[in-house]
Amino acid sequence: MRIVKYKTNIKCTGCIKSLTPVLNAIDNIDSWKVDLNSSDKVLEVEIDDDNKETVFNAVKDLGFEIEEIQ
Amino acid sequence: MKEQYKIVGMTCATCAISVESYLKPQEGIIDVTVNYPNQTVLLEYDHSKVTLENIQQKIKEIGYTIVVGNTQDSQKIFKKLEENRLRSLKFKLIFSTLFSIPIFIMSMFLMGKIPYENWIMMVLSIPVIFVSGAEFYTIAWKKLKHFSANMDTLVALSTGIAFLFSVFNTVYPHYFISKGINPHVYFESAVIIITLILLGRFLEEKAKSKTSSAIKKLMSLTPKKVTAIRNGEEVIISYDEILKGELIILKPGDKVPVDGKVKKGNSFIDESMISGEPIPVKKIKGSKVFAGTINQKGALRILADKIGNDTLLSQIIKLVEQAQSSKPTIQKMADKIAGIFVPVVIGLSVLAFIIWYLLGPEPSSTYATLALITVLIIACPCALGLATPTALMVGIGKGAEQGILIKDAQSLETAYKIDTLILDKTGTITEGKPQVIDIIWDKNIVSTTLEKVVLTIESQSEHPIAEAIVQHLKKITTELIAIQSFQSITGLGTEATVNNKRYRIGNENLMLQNKINIPNTLQQKAKSLKLEAKTVVYISEQDSVVGIIAVADKVKETTISAIRKLQKLGIDIHMLTGDNEQTAKAIAQQVGIKHFQANVMPSEKGKFVEQLQKQGKIVAMAGDGINDSLALAQADVGIAMGSGTDIAMESAGITLMQSNLKLIVKAIQLSKATMKTIKQNLFWAFIYNLIAIPIAAGMLYPINGFLLNPMIAGAAMSMSSISVLANSLRLKNSTI
């Protein structure tokens, strides 16, 4: 179990709505949330394994910008 | 595009045919099926060629209304219209009763005592004929245009002629007096026939099946509030707000709101309402779950794949409603008789006219007309409308006394004809939940301590079979022992240490994996139990098995004798089950059923019924689960178990309160008795009027100069009503 944080441009609840089914369906994501109040719109994801690709690709495919925060 | 709508304004099975035949040739319409008892129409049409509005318009042209809107809305509107219809019927009935009573009293007891009595009676009967009786004339007119006749035709013809003839005699009494004939009036006969037929309609409407609300029952299977995870937080949302792809949290005891798959957690889910199988199914990550099932003791997170109308449950319900809508109506016996009777009566009246005209005394044309009119007046029996509803009501009441709830009067009218009965296994033939059948200890084992040990260990387990074992052992002992360690091994059983001894309770694999010795005698016993399709649970102490427990879904005590009785009645019995071949075979053999099918899906059950119907069989189906509901709706007579699901009860016409198959035998006997009573009632309704027809035609005239007068009409009226009521009440006292 590890937590990964990303900087994104997910700005509103509408974006979250489109993101929800996709992220929910990804097998190794345990939980996730977007902090709309932060300036970086941080997406925090708890994943089961080390495969961070799935999250990154899924968000990217939906047309959002995503960048991991180290 | 196939859609189902409620349709308003149909009052008989012929209306249904007229809607069908009117719509079918219209451009763009592919198929139309009207279901008269449900008052629905199943439309298949080409969107590009015709719009729904157009179809609505077309149907309006012939006097019916399609209710458009989503299913729940249209159900609501339809219910309201149905209520309105009952209310207007009640109003018409009260209205006609109020006016009929004074007319009846005047004509029966005060004849010749009140001045202008004919005028008063005429004024009083106008509202009865034109307000309360209006529907008979409109329906009769519509029928006439198709050259067909039913009960309404007979009523309209008889009362209409009686009224017009009486009005003529009231306004121009001199016409007949001048020809030496006494001008009788028949106002009371016209209004009382209308009142009594309306009474019958009212009773029947009340006894008619309540609008089926399977959709409403579906709502009760889904939770109102759901806990979902949105943006990382648990939020409580209402059922309607669930989105596709949503993560939903299921706590112990929660109803599953959607079809989906498990994302996280372990639990057992009770799927008996869908599959019919009583043992809850284990769910782990990736397992599929279905809306309407109930989570047991674990917590789960599920991913919503299909929501709302797309779930398996909704699909089943839709199929149920479609099956109900394609069910043919049986023609009412009274209508059937009237259809033959009307032309015969008209023929007789014309014959009477001709004979009088040719052979009668002067003025022969007057006598001939008089004979024609009086034959038509006497033709309609007053009790005609009471014959069917009174018998059905007594029959339904008698059923209720015995725990047979008849929702749909049509099932009562069909049940006596059935020649094939399909039984669901779980919950219908059997009790529907796993029970301990037997506990066998190895020889030289003292069982008292062991029983306590097993009870203690199994109380810790969440497995559904463990629950059955606990239930059973609690009857013997309630004492628990301190446990030192407990571990449950998924798919195998449990392991525990009690009194420094290692115990294992579980399946054969658990014993084999731990290299535990199974004594030969127990091994043999277990083998034969498994052949009978029973689940065998092994109990080991240290390194050898000390006892085995047989668990199975028991056949109800009453089942075997009930099946034998039904077979004696000449009914072919089939068993359908979603369970495996081996269990199905064992149960079928035990209860004496030759034909059975295992691993049957819900939709296949419906198909099976349909196939038998195509072979010309009259099929009854008895079941309890949602998986049976399609077959229950499709069957000519659907019989639901009172212990079953609401949807099964909604789909079936008959519900057995005690879930006892012997009641099916009783329901058939009740149906036989009720139909016999209806036939007798129709005989009693018609017989007095049939006797009076020759008098009306003037058969007695050559002998003693006797012609029909209102007293004879009145006597025929009261005798037929009294005989019909008395005969219906006789059904109440019959032994069934």
Coordinates of C-alpha atoms in Angstrom, one line a residue, chain B residues 137-568:
Chain B
Y137 CA -76.3 1.0 -25.2
T138 CA -72.9 2.4 -26.4
I139 CA -71.2 -1.0 -26.1
A140 CA -74.2 -2.8 -27.7
W141 CA -74.0 -0.3 -30.6
K142 CA -70.3 -0.8 -31.1
K143 CA -70.9 -4.6 -31.1
L144 CA -73.8 -4.3 -33.6
K145 CA -71.5 -2.6 -36.0
H146 CA -69.3 -5.7 -36.0
F147 CA -72.4 -8.0 -36.1
S148 CA -71.5 -9.5 -32.7
A149 CA -73.3 -9.7 -29.5
N150 CA -72.5 -10.0 -25.8
M151 CA -74.2 -9.5 -22.4
D152 CA -74.4 -5.8 -23.1
T153 CA -76.3 -6.4 -26.3
L154 CA -78.9 -8.5 -24.5
V155 CA -79.3 -6.0 -21.7
A156 CA -79.5 -3.0 -24.1
L157 CA -82.0 -4.8 -26.4
S158 CA -84.2 -6.0 -23.6
T159 CA -84.3 -2.9 -21.5
G160 CA -84.3 -0.5 -24.4
I161 CA -87.4 -2.1 -26.0
A162 CA -89.1 -2.4 -22.6
F163 CA -88.5 1.3 -22.0
L164 CA -89.6 2.5 -25.4
F165 CA -92.7 0.3 -25.4
S166 CA -93.6 1.6 -21.9
V167 CA -93.1 5.2 -22.9
F168 CA -95.4 4.6 -25.9
N169 CA -98.0 3.1 -23.7
T170 CA -97.8 5.9 -21.2
V171 CA -98.1 8.7 -23.8
Y172 CA -100.6 7.0 -26.1
P173 CA -102.5 4.5 -24.0
H174 CA -105.5 4.9 -26.3
Y175 CA -103.7 3.2 -29.1
F176 CA -103.8 -0.3 -27.6
I177 CA -107.0 0.3 -25.6
S178 CA -108.9 1.2 -28.8
K179 CA -107.8 -2.2 -30.1
G180 CA -109.0 -4.0 -27.0
I181 CA -105.6 -4.7 -25.5
N182 CA -104.5 -3.6 -22.0
P183 CA -101.4 -1.4 -22.5
H184 CA -98.9 -2.7 -19.9
V185 CA -95.8 -0.8 -18.9
Y186 CA -92.5 -2.5 -18.1
F187 CA -90.5 0.3 -16.5
E188 CA -89.6 -1.7 -13.4
S189 CA -88.3 -4.6 -15.4
A190 CA -86.0 -2.3 -17.4
V191 CA -84.5 -0.4 -14.4
I192 CA -84.1 -3.4 -12.2
I193 CA -82.2 -5.3 -14.8
I194 CA -79.9 -2.4 -15.2
T195 CA -79.4 -2.0 -11.5
L196 CA -78.7 -5.6 -10.9
I197 CA -76.3 -5.9 -13.8
L198 CA -74.5 -2.8 -12.6
L199 CA -74.3 -4.4 -9.1
G200 CA -72.7 -7.5 -10.7
R201 CA -70.2 -5.4 -12.6
F202 CA -69.3 -3.5 -9.4
L203 CA -68.7 -6.7 -7.5
E204 CA -66.7 -8.1 -10.3
E205 CA -64.6 -5.0 -10.7
K206 CA -63.7 -5.2 -7.0
A207 CA -62.8 -8.8 -7.2
K208 CA -60.7 -8.3 -10.4
S209 CA -57.0 -8.5 -10.1
K210 CA -55.4 -5.5 -8.5
T211 CA -53.2 -3.8 -11.0
S212 CA -50.0 -5.7 -11.0
S213 CA -47.3 -3.6 -9.4
A214 CA -44.2 -5.6 -9.9
I215 CA -42.3 -2.4 -10.5
K216 CA -43.3 -1.1 -7.1
K217 CA -42.2 -4.3 -5.5
L218 CA -38.9 -3.9 -7.3
M219 CA -38.5 -0.5 -5.5
S220 CA -38.9 -2.3 -2.2
L221 CA -36.0 -4.6 -3.1
T222 CA -33.7 -1.7 -3.6
P223 CA -32.5 0.5 -0.8
K224 CA -33.6 4.1 -0.5
K225 CA -30.2 5.3 0.7
V226 CA -26.8 4.1 -0.4
T227 CA -23.4 4.9 0.9
A228 CA -21.0 5.7 -2.0
I229 CA -17.4 6.9 -2.1
R230 CA -17.2 10.2 -3.9
N231 CA -13.9 11.9 -4.3
G232 CA -12.5 9.9 -1.4
E233 CA -15.2 10.5 1.0
E234 CA -18.1 8.4 2.1
V235 CA -21.4 10.1 1.3
I236 CA -24.9 9.0 1.7
I237 CA -26.9 9.4 -1.5
S238 CA -30.4 8.3 -2.6
Y239 CA -30.9 5.3 -4.8
D240 CA -31.8 7.5 -7.9
E241 CA -28.5 9.4 -7.6
I242 CA -26.3 6.3 -8.1
L243 CA -24.0 6.8 -11.1
K244 CA -22.5 4.1 -13.3
G245 CA -19.0 3.3 -12.2
E246 CA -19.7 4.4 -8.7
L247 CA -18.0 2.7 -5.7
I248 CA -20.6 1.6 -3.2
I249 CA -20.1 0.5 0.4
L250 CA -22.2 -2.5 1.5
K251 CA -22.4 -2.9 5.3
P252 CA -23.7 -6.2 6.9
G253 CA -27.4 -6.6 6.1
D254 CA -27.5 -4.1 3.3
K255 CA -29.4 -4.7 0.1
V256 CA -27.3 -4.6 -3.0
P257 CA -28.5 -1.6 -5.1
V258 CA -26.9 -2.4 -8.4
D259 CA -25.4 -5.1 -10.5
G260 CA -21.6 -4.9 -10.2
K261 CA -18.5 -6.6 -9.0
V262 CA -16.7 -6.7 -5.7
K263 CA -13.7 -4.3 -5.5
K264 CA -12.8 -5.0 -1.9
G265 CA -13.8 -7.2 1.0
N266 CA -15.2 -10.6 1.7
S267 CA -18.7 -11.6 2.5
F268 CA -21.5 -14.0 1.8
I269 CA -24.5 -12.7 -0.1
D270 CA -28.0 -14.2 0.0
E271 CA -29.0 -14.6 -3.6
S272 CA -32.0 -16.8 -3.0
M273 CA -34.4 -14.2 -4.4
I274 CA -32.6 -14.4 -7.8
S275 CA -31.2 -17.9 -8.0
G276 CA -33.7 -19.7 -5.8
E277 CA -30.8 -21.4 -3.9
P278 CA -30.9 -20.9 -0.1
I279 CA -27.3 -21.1 0.7
P280 CA -25.6 -17.6 0.6
V281 CA -22.8 -17.3 -1.9
K282 CA -19.2 -16.4 -1.0
K283 CA -18.1 -13.1 -2.6
I284 CA -14.4 -12.0 -2.9
K285 CA -12.7 -9.4 -5.0
G286 CA -13.9 -9.7 -8.6
S287 CA -17.1 -11.6 -7.8
K288 CA -20.3 -10.4 -9.5
V289 CA -23.1 -9.2 -7.3
F290 CA -26.7 -8.5 -8.3
A291 CA -29.3 -5.9 -7.3
G292 CA -31.9 -7.1 -4.9
T293 CA -29.7 -9.6 -3.1
I294 CA -28.7 -9.1 0.6
N295 CA -25.3 -8.8 2.0
Q296 CA -24.7 -11.1 5.0
K297 CA -22.1 -10.5 7.7
G298 CA -19.1 -9.0 5.9
A299 CA -18.4 -5.5 4.5
L300 CA -17.9 -5.0 0.8
R301 CA -17.0 -2.3 -1.7
I302 CA -18.7 -2.8 -5.0
L303 CA -18.3 -1.2 -8.4
A304 CA -21.6 -0.3 -10.0
D305 CA -21.7 -1.8 -13.5
K306 CA -25.4 -1.7 -14.2
I307 CA -27.8 0.5 -12.5
G308 CA -31.6 1.2 -12.5
N309 CA -33.4 -0.4 -15.4
D310 CA -30.4 -2.3 -16.7
T311 CA -30.0 -4.6 -13.7
L312 CA -30.8 -8.3 -14.1
L313 CA -33.6 -7.8 -11.6
S314 CA -35.2 -5.1 -13.7
Q315 CA -34.8 -7.2 -16.8
I316 CA -36.6 -10.1 -15.2
I317 CA -39.4 -7.8 -14.1
K318 CA -39.7 -6.3 -17.6
L319 CA -40.0 -9.9 -19.0
V320 CA -42.6 -10.7 -16.3
E321 CA -44.7 -7.7 -17.4
Q322 CA -44.4 -8.7 -21.1
A323 CA -45.4 -12.2 -20.3
Q324 CA -48.5 -10.9 -18.5
S325 CA -49.3 -8.7 -21.4
S326 CA -49.2 -11.5 -23.9
K327 CA -51.6 -13.7 -21.9
P328 CA -54.9 -14.4 -23.7
T329 CA -58.1 -13.6 -21.9
I330 CA -60.7 -16.3 -21.5
Q331 CA -64.1 -15.2 -22.7
K332 CA -66.7 -14.8 -20.0
M333 CA -69.2 -17.6 -20.0
A334 CA -72.1 -15.2 -19.7
D335 CA -70.9 -13.3 -22.8
K336 CA -70.5 -16.6 -24.6
I337 CA -74.0 -17.6 -23.8
A338 CA -75.4 -14.1 -24.6
G339 CA -73.6 -14.2 -27.9
I340 CA -75.7 -17.3 -28.9
F341 CA -78.8 -16.3 -27.0
V342 CA -79.3 -12.9 -28.6
P343 CA -79.7 -14.1 -32.2
V344 CA -81.9 -16.9 -31.0
V345 CA -84.1 -14.5 -29.2
I346 CA -84.3 -12.2 -32.1
G347 CA -85.2 -15.2 -34.3
L348 CA -87.9 -16.3 -31.9
S349 CA -89.4 -12.8 -31.7
V350 CA -89.6 -12.6 -35.4
L351 CA -91.1 -16.0 -35.6
A352 CA -93.7 -15.0 -33.1
F353 CA -94.4 -12.0 -35.1
I354 CA -94.9 -14.0 -38.3
I355 CA -97.1 -16.6 -36.7
W356 CA -99.3 -13.9 -35.0
Y357 CA -99.5 -12.0 -38.2
L358 CA -100.6 -15.0 -40.3
L359 CA -102.7 -16.9 -37.8
G360 CA -103.6 -14.4 -35.1
P361 CA -107.0 -12.8 -34.5
E362 CA -107.7 -9.2 -35.6
P363 CA -106.0 -6.8 -35.3
S364 CA -103.3 -9.3 -36.2
S365 CA -100.6 -6.7 -36.9
T366 CA -101.0 -5.2 -33.4
Y367 CA -100.9 -8.6 -31.7
A368 CA -97.9 -9.6 -33.8
T369 CA -96.0 -6.4 -32.8
L370 CA -96.9 -7.0 -29.2
A371 CA -95.6 -10.6 -29.3
L372 CA -92.3 -9.4 -30.9
I373 CA -91.8 -6.7 -28.2
T374 CA -92.7 -8.9 -25.2
V375 CA -90.4 -11.7 -26.3
L376 CA -87.5 -9.2 -26.4
I377 CA -88.5 -7.7 -23.1
I378 CA -88.6 -11.0 -21.2
A379 CA -85.4 -12.3 -22.9
C380 CA -82.9 -10.7 -20.6
P381 CA -82.6 -12.4 -17.2
C382 CA -82.2 -10.0 -14.3
A383 CA -79.7 -12.2 -12.5
L384 CA -77.5 -12.6 -15.6
G385 CA -75.1 -10.0 -14.2
L386 CA -75.0 -11.7 -10.8
A387 CA -74.3 -15.2 -11.9
T388 CA -70.5 -14.9 -12.4
P389 CA -69.5 -12.3 -9.8
T390 CA -71.4 -13.8 -6.9
A391 CA -69.9 -17.3 -7.5
L392 CA -66.4 -15.8 -7.9
M393 CA -66.7 -13.8 -4.8
V394 CA -67.9 -16.7 -2.7
G395 CA -65.1 -18.8 -4.3
I396 CA -62.4 -16.3 -3.5
G397 CA -63.7 -15.9 0.0
K398 CA -63.7 -19.6 0.5
G399 CA -60.2 -19.8 -0.8
A400 CA -59.1 -17.1 1.6
E401 CA -60.5 -19.1 4.5
Q402 CA -58.2 -22.0 3.6
G403 CA -55.1 -19.9 3.0
I404 CA -55.5 -19.7 -0.8
L405 CA -55.3 -16.0 -1.8
I406 CA -56.8 -15.5 -5.2
K407 CA -55.6 -12.2 -6.7
D408 CA -56.8 -12.7 -10.2
A409 CA -60.3 -14.2 -10.7
Q410 CA -59.2 -15.5 -14.0
S411 CA -56.9 -18.1 -12.3
L412 CA -59.9 -19.4 -10.4
E413 CA -61.7 -19.8 -13.7
T414 CA -58.8 -21.6 -15.3
A415 CA -57.3 -23.8 -12.5
Y416 CA -59.7 -26.7 -13.0
K417 CA -58.5 -27.1 -16.5
I418 CA -54.8 -27.5 -15.8
D419 CA -53.1 -30.7 -17.0
T420 CA -49.5 -29.9 -16.4
L421 CA -47.9 -28.5 -13.2
I422 CA -44.4 -27.2 -13.0
L423 CA -42.8 -27.1 -9.6
D424 CA -39.8 -25.2 -8.5
K425 CA -37.5 -27.2 -6.2
T426 CA -36.1 -25.0 -3.6
G427 CA -38.7 -23.4 -1.3
T428 CA -41.6 -25.1 -3.1
I429 CA -40.9 -28.8 -2.9
T430 CA -38.3 -28.3 -0.2
E431 CA -38.2 -26.1 2.9
G432 CA -35.9 -23.7 1.2
K433 CA -33.1 -23.5 3.8
P434 CA -30.3 -25.9 4.7
Q435 CA -31.0 -28.0 7.8
V436 CA -29.1 -30.7 9.7
I437 CA -30.6 -34.0 8.6
D438 CA -28.4 -36.2 10.7
I439 CA -25.3 -36.3 13.0
I440 CA -23.4 -39.6 12.9
W441 CA -20.7 -40.1 15.6
D442 CA -18.1 -42.8 15.3
K443 CA -18.6 -45.8 17.6
N444 CA -17.3 -45.5 21.1
I445 CA -17.6 -41.8 21.0
V446 CA -19.3 -40.0 23.8
S447 CA -21.1 -37.2 22.1
T448 CA -22.2 -34.9 24.9
T449 CA -18.9 -33.0 25.2
L450 CA -18.3 -33.0 21.5
E451 CA -21.7 -31.5 20.8
K452 CA -20.7 -28.5 23.0
V453 CA -17.4 -28.2 21.3
V454 CA -19.0 -28.2 17.8
L455 CA -21.6 -25.7 18.9
T456 CA -18.9 -23.4 20.3
I457 CA -16.7 -23.6 17.3
E458 CA -19.5 -23.3 14.7
S459 CA -21.0 -20.2 16.6
Q460 CA -17.7 -18.4 15.7
S461 CA -18.0 -19.2 12.0
E462 CA -19.9 -17.1 9.5
H463 CA -20.5 -19.8 7.0
P464 CA -24.1 -20.4 6.2
I465 CA -23.9 -24.1 6.8
A466 CA -22.3 -23.5 10.2
E467 CA -25.5 -21.5 11.0
A468 CA -27.7 -24.5 10.2
I469 CA -25.5 -26.7 12.5
V470 CA -25.7 -24.1 15.3
Q471 CA -29.5 -24.0 15.0
H472 CA -29.7 -27.7 15.2
L473 CA -27.3 -28.1 18.2
K474 CA -29.0 -25.4 20.2
K475 CA -32.0 -27.7 20.5
I476 CA -29.7 -30.2 22.3
T477 CA -27.4 -28.0 24.3
T478 CA -26.8 -24.3 24.8
E479 CA -23.6 -24.6 26.9
L480 CA -20.6 -23.0 25.3
I481 CA -17.0 -23.9 26.2
A482 CA -14.0 -21.5 26.3
I483 CA -12.0 -21.5 23.1
Q484 CA -8.3 -21.2 23.1
S485 CA -7.8 -20.4 19.4
F486 CA -10.0 -20.2 16.3
Q487 CA -9.2 -19.9 12.7
S488 CA -11.4 -20.1 9.7
I489 CA -10.0 -21.4 6.4
T490 CA -11.8 -20.1 3.4
G491 CA -13.3 -22.9 1.2
L492 CA -12.4 -25.6 3.7
G493 CA -13.8 -25.0 7.2
T494 CA -12.5 -24.1 10.6
E495 CA -9.8 -25.1 13.0
A496 CA -9.9 -24.5 16.7
T497 CA -8.2 -25.5 19.9
V498 CA -10.5 -26.3 22.9
N499 CA -9.3 -28.0 26.1
N500 CA -5.9 -28.3 24.6
K501 CA -7.2 -30.5 21.8
R502 CA -7.1 -29.6 18.1
Y503 CA -10.5 -29.7 16.4
R504 CA -11.3 -29.3 12.8
I505 CA -14.8 -28.9 11.3
G506 CA -15.1 -28.7 7.5
N507 CA -15.3 -30.6 4.2
E508 CA -13.4 -33.7 3.1
N509 CA -10.6 -31.6 1.6
L510 CA -9.8 -30.0 5.0
M511 CA -9.4 -33.5 6.5
L512 CA -7.3 -34.8 3.5
Q513 CA -5.0 -31.7 3.6
N514 CA -4.3 -32.2 7.3
K515 CA -3.8 -36.0 6.8
I516 CA -6.6 -36.8 9.2
N517 CA -7.7 -40.4 9.4
I518 CA -11.3 -41.0 8.4
P519 CA -12.7 -44.3 9.9
N520 CA -14.1 -46.7 7.3
T521 CA -17.6 -46.8 8.6
L522 CA -17.9 -43.0 8.6
Q523 CA -16.3 -42.9 5.1
Q524 CA -19.0 -45.3 3.8
K525 CA -21.8 -43.3 5.4
A526 CA -20.5 -40.1 4.0
K527 CA -20.3 -41.6 0.5
S528 CA -23.9 -42.7 0.6
L529 CA -25.1 -39.3 2.0
K530 CA -23.3 -37.6 -0.8
L531 CA -25.1 -39.7 -3.3
E532 CA -28.3 -38.5 -1.9
A533 CA -27.1 -35.0 -2.7
K534 CA -26.5 -34.1 1.0
T535 CA -23.7 -31.9 2.1
V536 CA -21.4 -33.7 4.5
V537 CA -19.4 -31.9 7.2
Y538 CA -16.6 -33.7 9.0
I539 CA -15.6 -33.3 12.6
S540 CA -12.1 -34.3 13.7
E541 CA -10.5 -34.4 17.1
Q542 CA -6.7 -34.4 17.1
D543 CA -5.9 -36.6 14.1
S544 CA -9.0 -38.6 13.4
V545 CA -12.5 -37.9 12.3
V546 CA -15.0 -38.6 15.1
G547 CA -18.3 -37.7 13.4
I548 CA -20.0 -36.4 10.4
I549 CA -23.0 -34.1 9.9
A550 CA -25.4 -34.3 7.0
V551 CA -26.9 -31.0 5.9
A552 CA -29.5 -30.6 3.2
D553 CA -32.6 -28.7 2.2
K554 CA -35.3 -30.9 3.5
V555 CA -38.4 -31.9 1.5
K556 CA -41.5 -30.5 3.1
E557 CA -43.5 -33.1 5.0
T558 CA -46.6 -32.5 2.9
T559 CA -44.9 -32.5 -0.5
I560 CA -44.9 -36.2 -1.3
S561 CA -48.6 -36.9 -0.5
A562 CA -49.6 -33.7 -2.3
I563 CA -47.7 -34.7 -5.5
R564 CA -49.3 -38.2 -5.4
K565 CA -52.7 -36.6 -5.1
L566 CA -52.0 -34.3 -8.0
Q567 CA -50.8 -37.2 -10.1
K568 CA -54.0 -39.1 -9.3

